[in-house]
Amino acid sequence: GENVEQHPSTLSVQEGDSAVIKCTYSDSASNYFPWYKQELGKRPQLIIDIRSNVGEKKDQRIAVTLNKTAKHFSLHITETQPEDSAVYFCAASSNRDDKIIFGKGTRLHILP
Amino acid sequence: SAVISQKPSRDICQRGTSLTIQCQVDSQVTMMFWYRQQPGQSLTLIATANQGSEATYESGFVIDKFPISRPNLTFSTLTVSNMSPEDSSIYLCSVVRTGNEKLFFGSGTQLSVL
């Protein structure tokens, strides 16, 4: 089955700087890669996603890149703000069974 | 996004008892899943709830411990049976809407087992 590795587990960046979270996946059949943000005590919220036929996708301060050959994908947050502090999860899924498998998460701290 | 109603939102239960969690969606969905999130941990898939048939369980999860029903396209239940303190966790219903691959989560059920 699919296995998703995520790094780092914790990340602290100065407000205004950029944050990068990296993930790798094992199943070459995976073709859909969403990212979720979870604030304390709340449900995970989808923030951006990318399909395997696209190498990069951007939505305002958030971007995701995908290297299908290397089986890794990354989340980039620019001009970080205090409200970006949360736990971020990457995930992967394939058409074979539509199951979405999550990485272990990255706790992002934005320092004032 | 789909409106996903999950209840109860939290419960405190005694060891050896069972709890049934309900998940109701406002529109037809293709896939319904149940996840578990232990304190400070990631989201672990328990099973895929299949309409009108037995759920598909992930490794480490069995039907006797986590029976799941899905009688129609918009409703599912997860039962946590014969609970022990190790079952203390947040249980999350999640859905993929028809025609949309995106996965959305319910608000979760925080379960504490004494």
Short mmCIF file of C-alpha atoms in Angstrom, two decimals, chain B residues 31-32 48-57 68-72 76:
data_model
loop_
_atom_site.label_atom_id
_atom_site.label_comp_id
_atom_site.label_asym_id
_atom_site.label_seq_id
_atom_site.Cartn_x
_atom_site.Cartn_y
_atom_site.Cartn_z
CA MET B 31 -16.91 7.70 -1.01
CA MET B 32 -17.18 7.77 2.76
CA THR B 48 -13.95 2.70 3.56
CA ALA B 49 -17.69 2.63 4.19
CA ASN B 50 -19.39 0.91 1.25
CA GLN B 51 -23.03 1.52 0.54
CA GLY B 52 -25.13 -1.57 1.14
CA SER B 53 -22.18 -3.89 1.71
CA GLU B 54 -19.43 -4.63 4.18
CA ALA B 55 -16.84 -1.95 4.78
CA THR B 56 -13.28 -2.34 3.52
CA TYR B 57 -10.90 -2.30 6.48
CA ILE B 68 -19.42 0.19 10.09
CA SER B 69 -22.73 0.66 8.35
CA ARG B 70 -23.66 2.70 5.29
CA PRO B 71 -27.31 2.09 4.47
CA ASN B 72 -27.49 4.87 1.86
CA SER B 76 -22.79 6.10 7.85
#
